[in-house]
PDB file of C-alpha atoms in Angstrom:
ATOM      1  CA  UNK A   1       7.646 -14.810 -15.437  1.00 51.00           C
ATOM      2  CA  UNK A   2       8.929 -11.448 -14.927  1.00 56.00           C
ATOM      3  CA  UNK A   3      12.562 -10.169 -15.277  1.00 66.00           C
ATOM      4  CA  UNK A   4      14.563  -9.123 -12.539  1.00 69.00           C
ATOM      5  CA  UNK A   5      14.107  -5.315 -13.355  1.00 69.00           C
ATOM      6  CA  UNK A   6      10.386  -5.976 -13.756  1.00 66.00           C
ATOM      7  CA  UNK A   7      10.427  -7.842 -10.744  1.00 69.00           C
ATOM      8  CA  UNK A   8      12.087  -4.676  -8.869  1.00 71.00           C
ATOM      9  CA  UNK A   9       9.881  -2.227 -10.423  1.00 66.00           C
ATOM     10  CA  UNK A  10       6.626  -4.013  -9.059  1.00 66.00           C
ATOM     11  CA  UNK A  11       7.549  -4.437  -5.670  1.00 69.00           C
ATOM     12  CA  UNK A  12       9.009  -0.657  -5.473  1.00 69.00           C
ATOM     13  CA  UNK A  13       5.185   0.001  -6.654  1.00 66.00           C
ATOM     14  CA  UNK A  14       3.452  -1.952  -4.585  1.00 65.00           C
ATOM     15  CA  UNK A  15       5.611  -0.315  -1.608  1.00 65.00           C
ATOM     16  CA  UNK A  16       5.241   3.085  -2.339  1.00 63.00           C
ATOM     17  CA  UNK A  17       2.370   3.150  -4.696  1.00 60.00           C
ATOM     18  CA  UNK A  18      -0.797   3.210  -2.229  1.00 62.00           C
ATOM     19  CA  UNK A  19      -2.576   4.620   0.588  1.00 66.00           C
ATOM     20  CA  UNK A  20      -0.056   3.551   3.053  1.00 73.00           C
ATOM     21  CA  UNK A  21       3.091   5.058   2.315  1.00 72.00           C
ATOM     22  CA  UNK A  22       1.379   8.057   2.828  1.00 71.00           C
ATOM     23  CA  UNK A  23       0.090   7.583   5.817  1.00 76.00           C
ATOM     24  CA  UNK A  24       3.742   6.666   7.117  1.00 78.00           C
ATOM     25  CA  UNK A  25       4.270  10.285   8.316  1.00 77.00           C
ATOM     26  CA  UNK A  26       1.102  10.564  10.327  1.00 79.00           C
ATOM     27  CA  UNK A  27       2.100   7.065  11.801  1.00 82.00           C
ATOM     28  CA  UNK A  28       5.743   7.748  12.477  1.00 80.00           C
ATOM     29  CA  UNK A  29       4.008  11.269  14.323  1.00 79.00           C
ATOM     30  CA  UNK A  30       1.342   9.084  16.319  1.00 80.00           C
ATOM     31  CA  UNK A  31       3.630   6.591  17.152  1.00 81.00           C
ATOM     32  CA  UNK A  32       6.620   8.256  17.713  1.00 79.00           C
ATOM     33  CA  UNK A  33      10.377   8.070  15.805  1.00 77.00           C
ATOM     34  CA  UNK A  34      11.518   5.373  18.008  1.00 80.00           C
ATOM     35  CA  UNK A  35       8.226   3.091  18.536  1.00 81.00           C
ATOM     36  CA  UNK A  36       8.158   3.625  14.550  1.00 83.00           C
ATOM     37  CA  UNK A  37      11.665   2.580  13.612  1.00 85.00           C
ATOM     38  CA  UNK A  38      10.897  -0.534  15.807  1.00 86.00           C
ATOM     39  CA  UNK A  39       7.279  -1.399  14.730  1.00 86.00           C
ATOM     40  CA  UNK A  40       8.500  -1.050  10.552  1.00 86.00           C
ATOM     41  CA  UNK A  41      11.506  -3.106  11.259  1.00 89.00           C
ATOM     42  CA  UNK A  42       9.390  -5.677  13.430  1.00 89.00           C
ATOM     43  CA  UNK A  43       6.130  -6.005  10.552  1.00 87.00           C
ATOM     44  CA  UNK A  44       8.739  -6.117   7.934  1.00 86.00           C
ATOM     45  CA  UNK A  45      10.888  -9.029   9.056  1.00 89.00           C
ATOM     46  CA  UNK A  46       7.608 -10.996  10.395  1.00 88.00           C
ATOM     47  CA  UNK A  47       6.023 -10.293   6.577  1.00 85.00           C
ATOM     48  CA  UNK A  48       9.540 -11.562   4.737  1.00 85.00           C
ATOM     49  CA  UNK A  49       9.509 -14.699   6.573  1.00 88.00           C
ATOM     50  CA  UNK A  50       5.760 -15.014   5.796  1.00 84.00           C
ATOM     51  CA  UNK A  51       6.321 -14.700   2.297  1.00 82.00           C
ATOM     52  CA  UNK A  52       9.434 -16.567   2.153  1.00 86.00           C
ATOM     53  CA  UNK A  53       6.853 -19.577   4.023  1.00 86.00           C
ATOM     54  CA  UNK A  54       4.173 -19.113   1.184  1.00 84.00           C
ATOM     55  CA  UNK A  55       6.651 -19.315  -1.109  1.00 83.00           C
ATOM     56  CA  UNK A  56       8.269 -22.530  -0.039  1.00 87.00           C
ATOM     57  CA  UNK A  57       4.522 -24.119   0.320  1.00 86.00           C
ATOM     58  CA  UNK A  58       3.553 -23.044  -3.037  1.00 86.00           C
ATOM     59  CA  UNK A  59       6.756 -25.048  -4.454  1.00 86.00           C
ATOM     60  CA  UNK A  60       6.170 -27.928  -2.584  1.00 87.00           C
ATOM     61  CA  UNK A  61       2.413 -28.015  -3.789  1.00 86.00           C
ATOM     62  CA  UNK A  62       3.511 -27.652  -7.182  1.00 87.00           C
ATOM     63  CA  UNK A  63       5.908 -30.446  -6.695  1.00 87.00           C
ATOM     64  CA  UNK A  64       3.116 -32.601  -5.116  1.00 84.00           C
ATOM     65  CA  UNK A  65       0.052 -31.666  -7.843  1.00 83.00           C
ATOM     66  CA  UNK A  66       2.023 -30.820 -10.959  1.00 82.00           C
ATOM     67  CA  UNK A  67       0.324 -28.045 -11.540  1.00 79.00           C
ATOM     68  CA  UNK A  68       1.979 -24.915 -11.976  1.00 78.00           C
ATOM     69  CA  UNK A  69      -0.074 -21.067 -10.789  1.00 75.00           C
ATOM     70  CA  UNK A  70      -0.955 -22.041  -7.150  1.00 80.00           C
ATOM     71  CA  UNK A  71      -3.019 -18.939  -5.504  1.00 81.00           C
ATOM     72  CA  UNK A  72      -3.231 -18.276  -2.002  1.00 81.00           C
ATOM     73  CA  UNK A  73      -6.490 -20.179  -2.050  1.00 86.00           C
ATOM     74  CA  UNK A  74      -5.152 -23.193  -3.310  1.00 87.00           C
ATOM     75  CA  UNK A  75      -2.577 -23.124  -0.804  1.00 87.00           C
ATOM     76  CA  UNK A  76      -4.776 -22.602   2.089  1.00 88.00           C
ATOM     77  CA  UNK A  77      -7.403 -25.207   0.319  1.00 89.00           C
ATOM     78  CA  UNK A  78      -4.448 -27.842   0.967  1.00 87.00           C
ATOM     79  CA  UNK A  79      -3.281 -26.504   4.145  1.00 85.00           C
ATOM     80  CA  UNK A  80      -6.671 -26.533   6.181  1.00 88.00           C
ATOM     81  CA  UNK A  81      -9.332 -27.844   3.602  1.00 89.00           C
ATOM     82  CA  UNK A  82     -12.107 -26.784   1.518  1.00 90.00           C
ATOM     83  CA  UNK A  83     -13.489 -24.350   4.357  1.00 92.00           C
ATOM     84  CA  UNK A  84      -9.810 -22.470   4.762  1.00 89.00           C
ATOM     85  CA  UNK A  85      -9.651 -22.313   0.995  1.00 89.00           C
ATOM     86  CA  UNK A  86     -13.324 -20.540   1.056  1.00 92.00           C
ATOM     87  CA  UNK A  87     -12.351 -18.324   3.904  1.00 92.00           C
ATOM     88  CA  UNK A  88      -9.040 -17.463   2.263  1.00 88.00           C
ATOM     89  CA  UNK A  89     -11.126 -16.452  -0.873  1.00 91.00           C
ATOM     90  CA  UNK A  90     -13.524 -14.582   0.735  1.00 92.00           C
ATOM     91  CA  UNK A  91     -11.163 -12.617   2.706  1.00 88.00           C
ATOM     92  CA  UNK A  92      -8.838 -11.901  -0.659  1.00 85.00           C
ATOM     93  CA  UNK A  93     -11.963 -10.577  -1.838  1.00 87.00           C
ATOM     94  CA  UNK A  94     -12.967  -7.958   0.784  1.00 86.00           C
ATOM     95  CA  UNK A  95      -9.369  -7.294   1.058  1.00 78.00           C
ATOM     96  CA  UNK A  96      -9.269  -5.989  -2.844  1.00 78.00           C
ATOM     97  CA  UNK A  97     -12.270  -4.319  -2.247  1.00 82.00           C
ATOM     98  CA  UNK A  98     -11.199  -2.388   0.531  1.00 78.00           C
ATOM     99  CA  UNK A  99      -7.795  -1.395  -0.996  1.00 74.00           C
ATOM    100  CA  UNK A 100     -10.080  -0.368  -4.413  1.00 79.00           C
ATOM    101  CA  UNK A 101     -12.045   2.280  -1.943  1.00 80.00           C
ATOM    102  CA  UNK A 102      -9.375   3.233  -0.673  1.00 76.00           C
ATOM    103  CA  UNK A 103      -7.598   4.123  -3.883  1.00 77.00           C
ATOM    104  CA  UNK A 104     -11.234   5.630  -4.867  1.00 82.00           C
ATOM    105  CA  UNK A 105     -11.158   7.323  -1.829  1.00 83.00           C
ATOM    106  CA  UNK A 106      -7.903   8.991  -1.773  1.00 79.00           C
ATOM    107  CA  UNK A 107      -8.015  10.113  -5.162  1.00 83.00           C
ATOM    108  CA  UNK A 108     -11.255  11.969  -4.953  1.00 86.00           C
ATOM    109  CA  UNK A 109      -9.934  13.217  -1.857  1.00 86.00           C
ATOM    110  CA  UNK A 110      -6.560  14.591  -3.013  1.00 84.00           C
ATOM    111  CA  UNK A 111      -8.228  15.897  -6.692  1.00 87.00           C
ATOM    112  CA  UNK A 112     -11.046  17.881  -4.744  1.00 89.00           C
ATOM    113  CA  UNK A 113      -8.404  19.480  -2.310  1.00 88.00           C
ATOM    114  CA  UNK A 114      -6.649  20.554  -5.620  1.00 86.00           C
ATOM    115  CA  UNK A 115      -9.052  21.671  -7.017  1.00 88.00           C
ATOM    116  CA  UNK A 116      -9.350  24.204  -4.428  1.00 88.00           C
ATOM    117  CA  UNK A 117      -6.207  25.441  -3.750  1.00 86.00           C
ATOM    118  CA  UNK A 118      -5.346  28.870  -5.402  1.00 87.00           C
ATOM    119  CA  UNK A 119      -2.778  28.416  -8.278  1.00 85.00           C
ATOM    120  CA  UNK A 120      -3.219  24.847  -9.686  1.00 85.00           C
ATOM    121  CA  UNK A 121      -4.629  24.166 -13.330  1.00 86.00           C
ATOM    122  CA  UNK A 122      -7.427  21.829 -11.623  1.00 85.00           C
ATOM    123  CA  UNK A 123      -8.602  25.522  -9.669  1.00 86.00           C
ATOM    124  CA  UNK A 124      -8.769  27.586 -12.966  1.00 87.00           C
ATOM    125  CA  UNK A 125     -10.779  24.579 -14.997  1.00 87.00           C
ATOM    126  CA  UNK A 126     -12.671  22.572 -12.580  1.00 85.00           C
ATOM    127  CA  UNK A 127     -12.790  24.679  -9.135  1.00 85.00           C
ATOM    128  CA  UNK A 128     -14.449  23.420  -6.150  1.00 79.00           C
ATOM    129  CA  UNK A 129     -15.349  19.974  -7.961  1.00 83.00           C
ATOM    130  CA  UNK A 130     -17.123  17.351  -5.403  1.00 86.00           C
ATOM    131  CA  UNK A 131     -15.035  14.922  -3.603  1.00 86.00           C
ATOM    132  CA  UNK A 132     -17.853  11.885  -5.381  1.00 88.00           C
ATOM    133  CA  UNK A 133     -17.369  13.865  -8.825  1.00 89.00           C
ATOM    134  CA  UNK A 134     -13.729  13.374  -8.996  1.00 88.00           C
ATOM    135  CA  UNK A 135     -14.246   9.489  -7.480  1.00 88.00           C
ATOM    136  CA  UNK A 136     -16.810   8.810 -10.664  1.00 89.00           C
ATOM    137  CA  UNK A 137     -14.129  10.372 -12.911  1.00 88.00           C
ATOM    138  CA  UNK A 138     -11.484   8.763 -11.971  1.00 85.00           C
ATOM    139  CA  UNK A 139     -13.676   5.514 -11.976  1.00 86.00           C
ATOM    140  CA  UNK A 140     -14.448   6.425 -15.420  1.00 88.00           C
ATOM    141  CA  UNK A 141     -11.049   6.422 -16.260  1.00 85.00           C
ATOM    142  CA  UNK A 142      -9.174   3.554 -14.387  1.00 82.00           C
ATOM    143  CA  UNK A 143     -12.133   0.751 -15.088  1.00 82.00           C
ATOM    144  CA  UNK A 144     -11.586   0.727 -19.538  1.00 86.00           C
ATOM    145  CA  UNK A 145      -8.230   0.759 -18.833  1.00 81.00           C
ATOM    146  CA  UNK A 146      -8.517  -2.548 -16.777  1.00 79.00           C
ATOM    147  CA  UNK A 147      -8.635  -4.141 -20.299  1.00 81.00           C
ATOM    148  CA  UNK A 148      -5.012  -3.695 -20.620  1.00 81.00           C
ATOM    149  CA  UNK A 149      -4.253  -5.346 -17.551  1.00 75.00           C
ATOM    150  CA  UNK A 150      -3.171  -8.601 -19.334  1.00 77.00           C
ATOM    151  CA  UNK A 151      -0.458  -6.808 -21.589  1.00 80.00           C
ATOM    152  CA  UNK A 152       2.966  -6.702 -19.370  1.00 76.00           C
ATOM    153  CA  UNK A 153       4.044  -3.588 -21.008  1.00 80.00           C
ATOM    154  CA  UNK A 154       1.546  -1.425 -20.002  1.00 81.00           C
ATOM    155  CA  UNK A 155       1.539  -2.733 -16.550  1.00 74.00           C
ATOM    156  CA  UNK A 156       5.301  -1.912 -16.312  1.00 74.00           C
ATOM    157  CA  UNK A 157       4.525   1.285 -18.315  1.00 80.00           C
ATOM    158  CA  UNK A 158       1.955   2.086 -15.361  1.00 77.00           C
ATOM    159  CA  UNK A 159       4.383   1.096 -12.166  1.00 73.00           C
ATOM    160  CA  UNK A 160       6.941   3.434 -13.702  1.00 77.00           C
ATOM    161  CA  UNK A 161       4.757   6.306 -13.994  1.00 80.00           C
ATOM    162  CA  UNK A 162       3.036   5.808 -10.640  1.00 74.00           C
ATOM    163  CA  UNK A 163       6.239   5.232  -8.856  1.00 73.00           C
ATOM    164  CA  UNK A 164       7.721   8.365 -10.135  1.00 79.00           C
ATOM    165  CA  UNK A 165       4.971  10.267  -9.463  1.00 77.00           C
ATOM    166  CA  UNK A 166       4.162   8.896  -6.038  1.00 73.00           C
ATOM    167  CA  UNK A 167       7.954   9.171  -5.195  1.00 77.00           C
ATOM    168  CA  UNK A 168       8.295  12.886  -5.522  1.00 82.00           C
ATOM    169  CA  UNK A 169       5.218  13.121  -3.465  1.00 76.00           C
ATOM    170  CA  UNK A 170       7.093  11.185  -0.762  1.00 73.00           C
ATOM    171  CA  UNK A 171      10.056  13.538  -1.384  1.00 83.00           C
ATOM    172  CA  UNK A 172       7.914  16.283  -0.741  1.00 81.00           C
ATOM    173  CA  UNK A 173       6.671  15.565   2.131  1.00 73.00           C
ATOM    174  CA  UNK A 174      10.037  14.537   3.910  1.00 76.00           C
ATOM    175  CA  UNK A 175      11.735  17.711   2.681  1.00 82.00           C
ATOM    176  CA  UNK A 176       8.875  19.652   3.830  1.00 77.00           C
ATOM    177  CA  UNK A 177       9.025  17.744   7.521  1.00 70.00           C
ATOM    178  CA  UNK A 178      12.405  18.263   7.814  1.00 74.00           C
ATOM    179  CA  UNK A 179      12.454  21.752   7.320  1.00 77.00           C
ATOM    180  CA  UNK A 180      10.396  22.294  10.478  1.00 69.00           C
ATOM    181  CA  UNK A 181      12.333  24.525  12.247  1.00 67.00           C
ATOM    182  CA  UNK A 182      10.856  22.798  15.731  1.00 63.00           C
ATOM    183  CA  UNK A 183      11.974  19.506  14.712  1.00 58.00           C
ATOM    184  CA  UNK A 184      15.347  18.010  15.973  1.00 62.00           C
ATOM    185  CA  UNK A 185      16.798  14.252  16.356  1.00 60.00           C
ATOM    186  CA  UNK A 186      16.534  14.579  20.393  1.00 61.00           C
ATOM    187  CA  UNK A 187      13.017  15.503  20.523  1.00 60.00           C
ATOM    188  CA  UNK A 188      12.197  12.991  17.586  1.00 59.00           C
ATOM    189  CA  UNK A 189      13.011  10.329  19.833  1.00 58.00           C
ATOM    190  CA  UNK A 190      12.103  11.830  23.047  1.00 58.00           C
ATOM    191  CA  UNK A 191       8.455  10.717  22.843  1.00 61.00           C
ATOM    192  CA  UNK A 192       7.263   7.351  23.983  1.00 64.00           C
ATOM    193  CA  UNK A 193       3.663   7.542  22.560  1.00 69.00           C
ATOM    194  CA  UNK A 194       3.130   3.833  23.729  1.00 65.00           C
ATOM    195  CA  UNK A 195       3.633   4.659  26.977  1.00 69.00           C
ATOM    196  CA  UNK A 196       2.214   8.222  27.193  1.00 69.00           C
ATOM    197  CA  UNK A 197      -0.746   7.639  24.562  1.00 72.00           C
ATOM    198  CA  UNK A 198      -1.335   3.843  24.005  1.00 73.00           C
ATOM    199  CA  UNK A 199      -4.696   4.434  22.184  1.00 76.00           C
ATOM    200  CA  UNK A 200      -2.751   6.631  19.606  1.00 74.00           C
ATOM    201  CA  UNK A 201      -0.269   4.627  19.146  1.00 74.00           C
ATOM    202  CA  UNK A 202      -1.920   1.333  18.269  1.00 76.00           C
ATOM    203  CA  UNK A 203      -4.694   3.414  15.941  1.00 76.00           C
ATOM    204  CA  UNK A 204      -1.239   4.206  13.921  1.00 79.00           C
ATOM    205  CA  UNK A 205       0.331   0.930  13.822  1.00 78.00           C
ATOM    206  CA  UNK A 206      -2.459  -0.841  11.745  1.00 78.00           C
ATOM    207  CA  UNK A 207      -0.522   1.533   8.614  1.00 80.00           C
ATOM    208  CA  UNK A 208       2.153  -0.689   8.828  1.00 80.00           C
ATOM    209  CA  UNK A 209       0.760  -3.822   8.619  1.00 79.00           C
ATOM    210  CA  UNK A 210      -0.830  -2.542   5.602  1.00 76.00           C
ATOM    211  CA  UNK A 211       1.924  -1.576   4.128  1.00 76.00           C
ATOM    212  CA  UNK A 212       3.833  -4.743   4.235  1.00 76.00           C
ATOM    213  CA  UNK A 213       0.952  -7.272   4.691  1.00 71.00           C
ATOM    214  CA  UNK A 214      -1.124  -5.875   2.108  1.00 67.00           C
ATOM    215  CA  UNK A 215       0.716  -3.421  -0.512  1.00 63.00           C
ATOM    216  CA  UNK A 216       3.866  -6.374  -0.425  1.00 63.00           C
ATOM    217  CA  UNK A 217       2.239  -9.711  -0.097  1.00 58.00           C
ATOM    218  CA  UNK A 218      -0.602  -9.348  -1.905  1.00 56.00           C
TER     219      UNK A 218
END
């Protein structure tokens, strides 16, 4: 079991340490300040009470079987059977897939942009480096290290670091959006894109359920 600081320190990572909260600022854009304040709030109170639901079902299983470490799948295996349990599975597992890509994807993405923009160490060592170089690097890297995933300490060790270093890239980008000179609280919530550009709006909106369905409950 974890400590309340290590508790803390997981979810923060989980929340901010993904694809998703960086997509926020695209979504809050496509979606508009308003229909984004309302659609975070809405996922994030529907995803609580989901998890707060798992949570009590788990206990009550444990109560019923004796047996402590209940996983989604043997929850679902003794909500709807031996099929939901197998679907449950099967979906967990495309579901970590997917949100390995993605990582994959986003850091081969953001390396290779580094490595050419004027300035940077990544320019003067390794310039114009392929977007599928920097994936099998990085690949190279993370997969060893997936040895240590069993030792608590460098799991903490890791949140810390990537929540400090994904935080001031958050920072970042909300100083550098607020410094838009065009930008002010009327015309932030002047646009309905819901109304005006329904299409748009519901292409951004699947970021949020990622964020909270995915990055927190999982």
């Amino acid at each position: 079991s974890q400590s309340n600081s290590q508790t803390m320190v997981s979810l923060c990572k989980v929340i901010v340490g993904g694809p998703a909260p960086l997509l926020m600022p695209w979504a809050m854009k496509s979606m508009g300040l308003l229909g984004g304040i309302v659609g975070t709030i809405l996922i994030g109170v529907l995803s609580t009470r989901a998890c707060r639901m798992l949570l009590s079902y788990t206990d009550a299983l444990i109560c019923e079987t004796g047996s402590d470490g209940q996983t989604y799948v043997d929850v679902s295996r003794d909500a709807f059977g031996d099929i939901g349990g197998k679907a449950v599975f099967g979906v967990t597992v495309l579901t970590s897939l997917g949100v390995c890509g993605a990582y994959m994807k986003f850091i081969g993405g953001t390396l290779a942009a580094v490595s050419l923009t004027p300035g940077t160490l990544l320019n003067q060592h390794l310039p114009g480096l392929s977007e599928g170089w920097w994936q099998l690097a990085a690949a190279a890297i993370i997969i060893p290290l997936n040895s240590l995933v069993q030792k608590k300490s460098f799991m903490t060790l890791a949140a810390v670091v990537g929540l400090g270093g994904v935080g001031m890239a958050v920072a970042a980008v909300l100083a550098y959006g607020f410094s838009m000179p065009t930008w002010t609280l009327a015309t932030a919530f002047s646009g309905l894109p819901l109304i005006t550009s329904p299409i748009k709006f519901f292409s951004a909106f699947g970021v949020l359920p990622l964020l909270f369905c995915v990055h927190w409950q999982i």
